[in-house]
mmCIF file of C-alpha atoms and ligand atoms in Angstrom:
data_model
loop_
_atom_site.group_PDB
_atom_site.id
_atom_site.type_symbol
_atom_site.label_atom_id
_atom_site.label_comp_id
_atom_site.label_asym_id
_atom_site.label_seq_id
_atom_site.Cartn_x
_atom_site.Cartn_y
_atom_site.Cartn_z
ATOM 1 C CA MET K 1 -25.594 -15.113 -1.489
ATOM 2 C CA LYS K 2 -26.761 -13.346 1.566
ATOM 3 C CA VAL K 3 -23.474 -11.542 3.550
ATOM 4 C CA LEU K 4 -24.652 -10.013 7.272
ATOM 5 C CA VAL K 5 -22.195 -6.922 7.379
ATOM 6 C CA THR K 6 -21.572 -5.924 11.170
ATOM 7 C CA GLY K 7 -20.405 -2.112 11.751
ATOM 8 C CA GLY K 8 -21.484 -1.767 8.156
ATOM 9 C CA CYS K 9 -22.804 1.833 8.223
ATOM 10 C CA GLY K 10 -18.852 2.696 9.407
ATOM 11 C CA PHE K 11 -16.296 3.986 7.438
ATOM 12 C CA ILE K 12 -14.929 0.562 5.823
ATOM 13 C CA GLY K 13 -18.279 -1.359 6.346
ATOM 14 C CA SER K 14 -19.916 1.108 4.240
ATOM 15 C CA HIS K 15 -17.708 0.777 1.816
ATOM 16 C CA THR K 16 -17.742 -3.004 1.298
ATOM 17 C CA CYS K 17 -21.464 -2.976 1.680
ATOM 18 C CA VAL K 18 -21.443 -0.765 -1.806
ATOM 19 C CA GLU K 19 -18.932 -3.219 -3.509
ATOM 20 C CA LEU K 20 -21.046 -6.236 -2.016
ATOM 21 C CA LEU K 21 -24.039 -4.817 -3.700
ATOM 22 C CA GLU K 22 -22.383 -3.774 -6.836
ATOM 23 C CA GLY K 23 -20.835 -7.638 -7.261
ATOM 24 C CA GLY K 24 -24.715 -8.894 -6.581
ATOM 25 C CA TYR K 25 -24.663 -10.195 -3.420
ATOM 26 C CA GLU K 26 -27.881 -9.268 -0.906
ATOM 27 C CA VAL K 27 -26.341 -7.317 2.015
ATOM 28 C CA VAL K 28 -27.875 -7.132 6.288
ATOM 29 C CA ILE K 29 -26.350 -4.235 7.917
ATOM 30 C CA VAL K 30 -26.411 -4.899 11.524
ATOM 31 C CA ASP K 31 -24.952 -1.668 13.350
ATOM 32 C CA ASN K 32 -25.893 -0.012 16.884
ATOM 33 C CA LEU K 33 -24.922 3.272 15.499
ATOM 34 C CA SER K 34 -22.366 4.081 18.236
ATOM 35 C CA ASN K 35 -19.716 5.349 15.825
ATOM 36 C CA SER K 36 -21.843 5.738 12.705
ATOM 37 C CA LYS K 37 -25.156 7.664 11.313
ATOM 38 C CA LYS K 38 -28.417 5.425 9.631
ATOM 39 C CA ASP K 39 -28.450 7.784 6.790
ATOM 40 C CA VAL K 40 -25.394 5.917 5.494
ATOM 41 C CA VAL K 41 -27.777 2.952 4.818
ATOM 42 C CA ASN K 42 -29.703 5.183 2.292
ATOM 43 C CA LYS K 43 -26.390 6.519 1.104
ATOM 44 C CA ILE K 44 -25.527 2.662 0.087
ATOM 45 C CA GLU K 45 -28.766 2.396 -1.488
ATOM 46 C CA THR K 46 -28.269 5.617 -3.683
ATOM 47 C CA ILE K 47 -24.908 4.778 -4.693
ATOM 48 C CA THR K 48 -26.000 1.035 -5.743
ATOM 49 C CA ASN K 49 -29.799 1.613 -6.450
ATOM 50 C CA LYS K 50 -30.192 -1.436 -4.375
ATOM 51 C CA LYS K 51 -32.009 -2.247 -1.389
ATOM 52 C CA VAL K 52 -30.513 -3.375 1.933
ATOM 53 C CA LYS K 53 -31.726 -4.562 5.425
ATOM 54 C CA PHE K 54 -30.498 -2.513 8.323
ATOM 55 C CA TYR K 55 -31.069 -3.644 11.805
ATOM 56 C CA GLU K 56 -30.048 -1.087 15.002
ATOM 57 C CA VAL K 57 -28.712 -4.173 17.184
ATOM 58 C CA ASN K 58 -25.413 -4.385 19.517
ATOM 59 C CA VAL K 59 -23.997 -7.558 18.107
ATOM 60 C CA CYS K 60 -23.417 -8.013 22.001
ATOM 61 C CA ASP K 61 -26.968 -8.734 22.539
ATOM 62 C CA PHE K 62 -27.489 -12.346 21.586
ATOM 63 C CA LYS K 63 -31.336 -12.620 21.979
ATOM 64 C CA GLU K 64 -31.694 -9.585 19.029
ATOM 65 C CA LEU K 65 -28.479 -11.071 16.836
ATOM 66 C CA ASP K 66 -30.341 -14.503 17.142
ATOM 67 C CA LYS K 67 -33.696 -13.307 15.592
ATOM 68 C CA ILE K 68 -32.076 -11.466 12.488
ATOM 69 C CA PHE K 69 -30.500 -15.170 11.705
ATOM 70 C CA GLU K 70 -33.915 -16.747 12.610
ATOM 71 C CA THR K 71 -35.635 -13.934 9.879
ATOM 72 C CA GLU K 72 -32.389 -13.635 7.439
ATOM 73 C CA GLN K 73 -31.219 -16.896 5.135
ATOM 74 C CA ILE K 74 -27.054 -15.568 6.130
ATOM 75 C CA ASP K 75 -24.610 -17.172 4.509
ATOM 76 C CA ALA K 76 -21.651 -15.634 5.223
ATOM 77 C CA VAL K 77 -20.377 -12.813 7.808
ATOM 78 C CA ILE K 78 -18.069 -9.971 7.636
ATOM 79 C CA HIS K 79 -17.190 -8.627 11.094
ATOM 80 C CA PHE K 80 -16.529 -4.956 11.130
ATOM 81 C CA ALA K 81 -18.458 -3.739 14.434
ATOM 82 C CA GLY K 82 -15.648 -2.961 17.211
ATOM 83 C CA TYR K 83 -14.306 0.374 18.785
ATOM 84 C CA LYS K 84 -10.895 1.345 17.179
ATOM 85 C CA ALA K 85 -9.280 4.187 18.417
ATOM 86 C CA VAL K 86 -5.793 3.547 19.362
ATOM 87 C CA GLY K 87 -5.620 6.094 22.102
ATOM 88 C CA GLU K 88 -8.751 5.776 23.778
ATOM 89 C CA SER K 89 -8.330 2.064 24.318
ATOM 90 C CA VAL K 90 -5.478 2.827 26.291
ATOM 91 C CA SER K 91 -7.481 5.229 28.768
ATOM 92 C CA LYS K 92 -10.529 2.610 28.919
ATOM 93 C CA PRO K 93 -9.004 -0.982 28.087
ATOM 94 C CA ILE K 94 -11.877 -2.669 29.927
ATOM 95 C CA MET K 95 -14.398 -1.182 27.508
ATOM 96 C CA TYR K 96 -12.433 -2.335 24.574
ATOM 97 C CA TYR K 97 -11.945 -5.652 25.428
ATOM 98 C CA ARG K 98 -15.805 -6.252 26.846
ATOM 99 C CA ASN K 99 -16.813 -4.455 23.549
ATOM 100 C CA ASN K 100 -14.761 -6.188 21.098
ATOM 101 C CA LEU K 101 -14.197 -9.145 22.514
ATOM 102 C CA ASP K 102 -18.122 -9.741 23.714
ATOM 103 C CA SER K 103 -19.409 -8.817 20.328
ATOM 104 C CA THR K 104 -17.408 -11.116 18.717
ATOM 105 C CA LEU K 105 -17.606 -14.272 20.903
ATOM 106 C CA THR K 106 -21.599 -13.321 20.805
ATOM 107 C CA LEU K 107 -21.828 -13.223 16.912
ATOM 108 C CA ILE K 108 -19.361 -16.831 17.013
ATOM 109 C CA GLU K 109 -22.211 -18.123 19.019
ATOM 110 C CA VAL K 110 -25.396 -16.767 16.926
ATOM 111 C CA MET K 111 -23.030 -18.090 13.545
ATOM 112 C CA SER K 112 -22.742 -21.566 15.142
ATOM 113 C CA LYS K 113 -26.213 -22.079 16.035
ATOM 114 C CA HIS K 114 -27.699 -21.206 12.721
ATOM 115 C CA ASN K 115 -24.677 -23.462 11.219
ATOM 116 C CA VAL K 116 -23.208 -20.146 9.048
ATOM 117 C CA LYS K 117 -19.481 -21.161 9.088
ATOM 118 C CA ARG K 118 -18.224 -18.257 6.695
ATOM 119 C CA LEU K 119 -16.220 -15.411 8.753
ATOM 120 C CA VAL K 120 -14.037 -12.120 7.169
ATOM 121 C CA PHE K 121 -13.080 -10.773 10.566
ATOM 122 C CA SER K 122 -11.915 -7.149 10.206
ATOM 123 C CA SER K 123 -8.164 -7.230 11.984
ATOM 124 C CA SER K 124 -5.503 -5.049 11.598
ATOM 125 C CA ALA K 125 -1.570 -4.352 11.239
ATOM 126 C CA THR K 126 -1.308 -3.075 14.400
ATOM 127 C CA VAL K 127 -1.120 -6.798 15.584
ATOM 128 C CA TYR K 128 2.590 -6.527 14.237
ATOM 129 C CA GLY K 129 3.789 -4.094 16.608
ATOM 130 C CA ASP K 130 7.184 -1.927 15.783
ATOM 131 C CA PRO K 131 8.340 -4.663 12.853
ATOM 132 C CA GLU K 132 12.296 -5.819 12.908
ATOM 133 C CA LYS K 133 12.064 -5.212 9.295
ATOM 134 C CA LEU K 134 10.048 -4.563 6.110
ATOM 135 C CA PRO K 135 8.040 -5.196 4.201
ATOM 136 C CA ILE K 136 5.852 -7.066 6.940
ATOM 137 C CA THR K 137 4.593 -10.381 5.539
ATOM 138 C CA GLU K 138 2.246 -12.642 7.644
ATOM 139 C CA ASP K 139 4.224 -14.754 8.903
ATOM 140 C CA PHE K 140 5.975 -11.934 11.412
ATOM 141 C CA PRO K 141 5.693 -11.983 15.076
ATOM 142 C CA LEU K 142 2.588 -10.789 16.527
ATOM 143 C CA HIS K 143 2.753 -8.407 19.365
ATOM 144 C CA THR K 144 0.717 -5.001 20.560
ATOM 145 C CA THR K 145 1.515 -2.216 21.808
ATOM 146 C CA ASN K 146 -2.045 -0.769 22.731
ATOM 147 C CA PRO K 147 -5.263 -2.751 24.582
ATOM 148 C CA TYR K 148 -7.150 -1.713 20.628
ATOM 149 C CA GLY K 149 -4.628 -4.089 18.714
ATOM 150 C CA THR K 150 -4.272 -6.651 21.523
ATOM 151 C CA THR K 151 -8.261 -7.099 21.214
ATOM 152 C CA LYS K 152 -7.663 -7.680 17.458
ATOM 153 C CA LEU K 153 -4.812 -10.097 18.269
ATOM 154 C CA MET K 154 -6.868 -12.093 20.424
ATOM 155 C CA ILE K 155 -9.914 -12.485 18.120
ATOM 156 C CA GLU K 156 -7.335 -13.643 15.785
ATOM 157 C CA MET K 157 -6.088 -16.146 18.275
ATOM 158 C CA ILE K 158 -9.890 -17.167 19.268
ATOM 159 C CA LEU K 159 -11.050 -17.685 15.709
ATOM 160 C CA ARG K 160 -7.786 -19.916 15.333
ATOM 161 C CA ASP K 161 -8.962 -22.180 18.127
ATOM 162 C CA LEU K 162 -12.513 -22.120 16.685
ATOM 163 C CA TYR K 163 -11.278 -23.720 13.562
ATOM 164 C CA LYS K 164 -9.328 -26.248 15.416
ATOM 165 C CA SER K 165 -12.241 -27.331 17.181
ATOM 166 C CA ASP K 166 -14.419 -27.236 14.100
ATOM 167 C CA ASN K 167 -12.739 -27.850 10.625
ATOM 168 C CA GLU K 168 -16.018 -26.967 8.837
ATOM 169 C CA TRP K 169 -15.426 -23.113 9.339
ATOM 170 C CA SER K 170 -14.019 -20.852 6.695
ATOM 171 C CA ILE K 171 -12.011 -17.778 8.356
ATOM 172 C CA ALA K 172 -10.355 -14.957 6.470
ATOM 173 C CA LEU K 173 -8.280 -12.366 8.492
ATOM 174 C CA LEU K 174 -7.897 -9.265 7.127
ATOM 175 C CA ARG K 175 -5.029 -6.939 7.989
ATOM 176 C CA TYR K 176 -5.576 -3.406 7.373
ATOM 177 C CA PHE K 177 -2.868 -0.796 7.010
ATOM 178 C CA ASN K 178 -4.113 2.832 6.896
ATOM 179 C CA PRO K 179 -7.042 3.367 5.119
ATOM 180 C CA ILE K 180 -8.202 6.670 3.650
ATOM 181 C CA GLY K 181 -10.109 7.934 0.654
ATOM 182 C CA ALA K 182 -13.678 7.658 0.042
ATOM 183 C CA HIS K 183 -15.754 6.831 -2.700
ATOM 184 C CA LYS K 184 -15.858 8.865 -5.766
ATOM 185 C CA SER K 185 -19.692 9.612 -5.140
ATOM 186 C CA GLY K 186 -18.315 11.900 -2.196
ATOM 187 C CA LEU K 187 -21.668 10.045 -0.476
ATOM 188 C CA ILE K 188 -20.149 7.896 1.867
ATOM 189 C CA GLY K 189 -16.445 8.557 3.410
ATOM 190 C CA GLU K 190 -14.605 9.328 6.802
ATOM 191 C CA ASN K 191 -15.564 12.196 9.176
ATOM 192 C CA PRO K 192 -15.016 11.411 12.448
ATOM 193 C CA ASN K 193 -16.761 13.703 15.091
ATOM 194 C CA GLY K 194 -14.492 15.815 17.182
ATOM 195 C CA ILE K 195 -10.631 15.881 16.765
ATOM 196 C CA PRO K 196 -9.717 12.997 14.861
ATOM 197 C CA ASN K 197 -6.843 10.973 15.922
ATOM 198 C CA ASN K 198 -5.228 9.561 12.343
ATOM 199 C CA LEU K 199 -3.713 11.901 9.852
ATOM 200 C CA MET K 200 -5.630 11.630 6.987
ATOM 201 C CA PRO K 201 -8.964 13.366 8.351
ATOM 202 C CA TYR K 202 -7.049 15.727 10.577
ATOM 203 C CA ILE K 203 -5.553 16.705 7.525
ATOM 204 C CA VAL K 204 -8.647 17.423 5.492
ATOM 205 C CA LYS K 205 -10.637 19.333 8.823
ATOM 206 C CA VAL K 206 -7.733 21.681 8.373
ATOM 207 C CA ALA K 207 -7.740 22.164 4.939
ATOM 208 C CA ASN K 208 -11.917 22.650 5.259
ATOM 209 C CA LYS K 209 -10.701 25.474 7.739
ATOM 210 C CA GLU K 210 -12.330 23.490 10.909
ATOM 211 C CA LEU K 211 -9.044 23.040 12.620
ATOM 212 C CA PRO K 212 -6.267 25.831 12.631
ATOM 213 C CA GLN K 213 -2.806 23.858 11.763
ATOM 214 C CA LEU K 214 -1.809 20.119 11.556
ATOM 215 C CA SER K 215 0.790 18.704 14.005
ATOM 216 C CA ILE K 216 3.534 16.459 12.747
ATOM 217 C CA PHE K 217 4.428 14.087 15.365
ATOM 218 C CA GLY K 218 8.239 14.233 14.744
ATOM 219 C CA ASN K 219 10.413 14.836 11.589
ATOM 220 C CA ASP K 220 13.552 12.928 13.571
ATOM 221 C CA TYR K 221 12.453 9.361 12.614
ATOM 222 C CA VAL K 222 15.074 7.388 10.791
ATOM 223 C CA THR K 223 12.765 7.635 7.119
ATOM 224 C CA LYS K 224 12.616 9.626 3.896
ATOM 225 C CA ASP K 225 12.133 13.086 5.619
ATOM 226 C CA GLY K 226 12.201 11.817 9.006
ATOM 227 C CA THR K 227 8.548 11.961 9.668
ATOM 228 C CA GLY K 228 6.334 8.680 9.859
ATOM 229 C CA VAL K 229 6.195 6.158 7.078
ATOM 230 C CA ARG K 230 2.826 4.216 6.468
ATOM 231 C CA ASP K 231 0.892 2.164 3.732
ATOM 232 C CA TYR K 232 -1.752 4.215 2.997
ATOM 233 C CA ILE K 233 -4.547 2.270 0.914
ATOM 234 C CA HIS K 234 -7.555 3.451 -0.552
ATOM 235 C CA VAL K 235 -10.937 2.411 1.342
ATOM 236 C CA VAL K 236 -12.295 1.221 -1.988
ATOM 237 C CA ASP K 237 -9.423 -1.064 -2.645
ATOM 238 C CA LEU K 238 -9.856 -2.339 1.014
ATOM 239 C CA ALA K 239 -13.384 -2.490 0.066
ATOM 240 C CA LYS K 240 -12.692 -4.647 -3.062
ATOM 241 C CA GLY K 241 -10.344 -6.961 -0.608
ATOM 242 C CA HIS K 242 -13.418 -8.268 1.296
ATOM 243 C CA ILE K 243 -15.221 -9.139 -1.752
ATOM 244 C CA LYS K 244 -12.097 -11.718 -2.532
ATOM 245 C CA ALA K 245 -12.118 -12.509 0.808
ATOM 246 C CA ILE K 246 -15.856 -13.418 0.751
ATOM 247 C CA GLU K 247 -15.284 -15.616 -2.309
ATOM 248 C CA LYS K 248 -12.402 -17.397 -0.774
ATOM 249 C CA VAL K 249 -14.505 -18.429 2.466
ATOM 250 C CA SER K 250 -17.209 -19.378 0.248
ATOM 251 C CA LYS K 251 -15.507 -22.208 -1.185
ATOM 252 C CA ASP K 252 -12.662 -23.210 0.931
ATOM 253 C CA ARG K 253 -12.429 -24.683 4.282
ATOM 254 C CA GLY K 254 -9.662 -23.000 6.869
ATOM 255 C CA ILE K 255 -8.111 -19.969 8.618
ATOM 256 C CA ASP K 256 -5.684 -17.601 7.108
ATOM 257 C CA ALA K 257 -4.480 -13.958 7.570
ATOM 258 C CA TYR K 258 -3.420 -11.678 4.660
ATOM 259 C CA ASN K 259 -2.306 -8.074 4.861
ATOM 260 C CA LEU K 260 -4.426 -6.097 2.959
ATOM 261 C CA GLY K 261 -2.081 -2.962 1.705
ATOM 262 C CA THR K 262 -0.358 -1.264 -1.139
ATOM 263 C CA GLY K 263 3.476 -2.372 -0.295
ATOM 264 C CA LYS K 264 4.405 1.319 -0.641
ATOM 265 C CA GLY K 265 5.446 3.273 2.121
ATOM 266 C CA TYR K 266 4.562 7.240 2.383
ATOM 267 C CA SER K 267 5.656 9.534 4.728
ATOM 268 C CA VAL K 268 3.689 12.527 6.373
ATOM 269 C CA LEU K 269 5.244 14.989 4.485
ATOM 270 C CA GLU K 270 4.639 13.057 1.168
ATOM 271 C CA ILE K 271 1.066 13.065 1.888
ATOM 272 C CA VAL K 272 0.426 16.787 3.026
ATOM 273 C CA ASN K 273 2.503 17.721 0.186
ATOM 274 C CA THR K 274 0.377 15.709 -2.552
ATOM 275 C CA PHE K 275 -3.072 16.311 -0.878
ATOM 276 C CA MET K 276 -2.114 20.440 -0.881
ATOM 277 C CA LYS K 277 -1.091 19.391 -4.670
ATOM 278 C CA VAL K 278 -4.101 17.590 -6.101
ATOM 279 C CA ASN K 279 -6.796 19.773 -4.035
ATOM 280 C CA ASN K 280 -4.915 23.098 -4.809
ATOM 281 C CA VAL K 281 -5.371 23.943 -0.733
ATOM 282 C CA ASP K 282 -3.175 25.019 2.004
ATOM 283 C CA VAL K 283 -2.351 22.910 4.936
ATOM 284 C CA PRO K 284 -0.849 24.687 7.502
ATOM 285 C CA TYR K 285 1.188 22.314 9.523
ATOM 286 C CA LYS K 286 4.201 22.716 12.341
ATOM 287 C CA ILE K 287 6.636 19.590 13.659
ATOM 288 C CA VAL K 288 6.050 19.055 17.230
ATOM 289 C CA GLU K 289 7.386 16.137 19.058
ATOM 290 C CA ARG K 290 6.810 12.204 18.395
ATOM 291 C CA ARG K 291 3.323 10.722 19.619
ATOM 292 C CA PRO K 292 3.736 8.537 22.512
ATOM 293 C CA GLY K 293 3.645 4.411 20.970
ATOM 294 C CA ASP K 294 4.106 5.834 17.389
ATOM 295 C CA ILE K 295 6.393 3.532 14.956
ATOM 296 C CA ALA K 296 8.940 5.038 12.422
ATOM 297 C CA ALA K 297 8.031 2.952 9.709
ATOM 298 C CA CYS K 298 5.541 -0.075 8.313
ATOM 299 C CA TYR K 299 4.207 -1.134 5.144
ATOM 300 C CA ALA K 300 2.910 -4.034 3.600
ATOM 301 C CA SER K 301 4.155 -7.052 1.677
ATOM 302 C CA THR K 302 0.984 -7.771 -0.223
ATOM 303 C CA GLU K 303 2.094 -11.124 -2.095
ATOM 304 C CA LYS K 304 0.075 -13.219 -0.271
ATOM 305 C CA ALA K 305 -3.262 -11.506 -0.720
ATOM 306 C CA ASN K 306 -2.392 -11.455 -4.392
ATOM 307 C CA LYS K 307 -1.487 -15.099 -4.720
ATOM 308 C CA ILE K 308 -4.522 -16.377 -2.685
ATOM 309 C CA LEU K 309 -7.034 -13.931 -2.754
ATOM 310 C CA GLY K 310 -6.230 -12.671 -6.112
ATOM 311 C CA TRP K 311 -6.408 -8.955 -4.970
ATOM 312 C CA LYS K 312 -4.322 -5.787 -5.612
ATOM 313 C CA ALA K 313 -4.442 -2.463 -5.010
ATOM 314 C CA GLU K 314 -5.168 -0.238 -7.690
ATOM 315 C CA LEU K 315 -5.551 3.493 -6.514
ATOM 316 C CA GLU K 316 -2.804 5.612 -5.809
ATOM 317 C CA ILE K 317 -2.389 8.202 -3.510
ATOM 318 C CA ASP K 318 -3.593 11.493 -5.867
ATOM 319 C CA GLU K 319 -6.791 9.299 -5.772
ATOM 320 C CA MET K 320 -6.593 8.700 -1.996
ATOM 321 C CA CYS K 321 -6.325 12.638 -1.462
ATOM 322 C CA LYS K 322 -8.539 13.767 -3.692
ATOM 323 C CA ASP K 323 -11.393 11.449 -2.719
ATOM 324 C CA ALA K 324 -10.965 12.162 0.725
ATOM 325 C CA TYR K 325 -10.999 15.761 -0.019
ATOM 326 C CA ASN K 326 -14.348 15.591 -2.488
ATOM 327 C CA TYR K 327 -16.134 13.545 0.499
ATOM 328 C CA VAL K 328 -16.014 16.485 3.064
ATOM 329 C CA ILE K 329 -16.398 19.289 0.471
ATOM 330 C CA ASN K 330 -19.581 17.304 -0.479
ATOM 331 C CA ASN K 331 -20.693 17.292 2.793
ATOM 332 C CA LYS K 332 -20.457 20.424 4.100
HETATM 333 C C1 WQD P 1 -0.487 7.891 10.632
HETATM 334 C C2 WQD P 1 0.697 8.737 10.789
HETATM 335 C C3 WQD P 1 1.938 9.612 12.855
HETATM 336 C C4 WQD P 1 -1.514 12.707 12.688
HETATM 337 C C5 WQD P 1 -3.784 3.781 13.375
HETATM 338 C C6 WQD P 1 -3.927 2.823 14.395
HETATM 339 C C7 WQD P 1 -3.923 1.726 13.413
HETATM 340 C C8 WQD P 1 -5.319 1.721 12.183
HETATM 341 C C9 WQD P 1 -4.983 2.926 11.233
HETATM 342 C C10 WQD P 1 -6.912 0.723 13.088
HETATM 343 C C11 WQD P 1 1.522 8.688 11.781
HETATM 344 C C12 WQD P 1 1.190 10.606 11.711
HETATM 345 C C13 WQD P 1 -1.188 11.412 12.486
HETATM 346 C C14 WQD P 1 -1.486 13.829 13.247
HETATM 347 C C15 WQD P 1 0.701 12.980 12.505
HETATM 348 N N1 WQD P 1 -6.364 1.860 12.675
HETATM 349 N N2 WQD P 1 0.422 11.927 12.350
HETATM 350 N N3 WQD P 1 -0.245 13.698 13.006
HETATM 351 O O1 WQD P 1 -0.821 5.256 14.051
HETATM 352 O O2 WQD P 1 -0.342 4.437 11.400
HETATM 353 O O3 WQD P 1 -2.695 3.634 12.542
HETATM 354 O O4 WQD P 1 -4.787 4.169 12.451
HETATM 355 O O5 WQD P 1 -6.935 -0.360 12.710
HETATM 356 O O6 WQD P 1 -4.635 0.169 14.343
HETATM 357 O O7 WQD P 1 -2.814 2.415 15.029
HETATM 358 O O8 WQD P 1 -2.078 6.204 11.791
HETATM 359 O O9 WQD P 1 -3.273 7.873 11.077
HETATM 360 O O10 WQD P 1 -3.000 7.674 13.557
HETATM 361 O O11 WQD P 1 -0.751 8.095 12.047
HETATM 362 O O12 WQD P 1 1.596 13.492 12.040
HETATM 363 O O13 WQD P 1 -2.440 14.609 13.791
HETATM 364 O O14 WQD P 1 0.723 10.153 10.834
HETATM 365 O O15 WQD P 1 2.683 10.293 13.598
HETATM 366 O O16 WQD P 1 3.342 8.740 11.188
HETATM 367 P P1 WQD P 1 -1.407 5.203 12.704
HETATM 368 P P2 WQD P 1 -2.250 7.581 11.970
#
């Protein structure tokens, strides 16, 4: 079975390509390298000792995408490609709506033209906004607090309308919580350019002495130690969730949303202390003001993904912290 992976050179995309190849799937990557590097393709091939087809194409380009579907017999698609920085989306909303919506609409049109109707979509827990209670189940009210999250919610709605218009489609909407860590090989991982927005890439840069100190955004939340609580999931577990989703869309029709988290919440201080312990490294930090838009706590109910996809996260926080650091020291 041949799977086209848009954004396959990215953090979650590359880890998913590894799991697809090791699961016996053929993989075609489409990536415009706007937020990733081409050498990730070689690393995926090194890890798996398998060949990958790669096309440097923007998913918004109907003509180029159509040519790929003409050339490759695609059976299913996993759609990661899209801008994903919450803060940037607030300052550049139209760039986010244009890119994230156009790429998805173009992809759906090309898939329809070639009668490819099995799709796994990279959504986000951000569609839940600030939940009333915890853990979060997939039937919770959906509302967003930033344009990035709104593009994810809009695309979920577009895909639901698509399914209503044509029941031949089979679509899984995967709502990620906080993906961190890296493949054990240390060959692929998360290493954003510039100053990271997210916690783990920032911690790693401080540990690696690329940044002087971590700022912890607030310790006055109503949580176990006052700092923000999130559901951190190892990126390899997350990738394996996509394999289960591909199996699901390959056998059934329909559209459904699934939380991909661990069901456990860890505070910022717990992450920092675990990271320092397992890597035997110092991460200087200071407590500063809350970050606007942050919520106190968020973690998933994973019952539905467990029951329907037969998937459950297995890797613990220690491994997430160890693997995240291992990637960076391996790629100095
Ligand atoms: C985690 C915790 C911060 C940085 C975002 C997106 C979400 C998803 C994952 C795409 C919070 C604290 C962080 C720092 C800190 N991305 N923090 N100092 O905000 O939960 O989720 O990334 O789908 O859509 O919203 O992740 O890693 O930014 O923050 O104290 O330098 O770490 O306050 O409590 P977040 P994060």
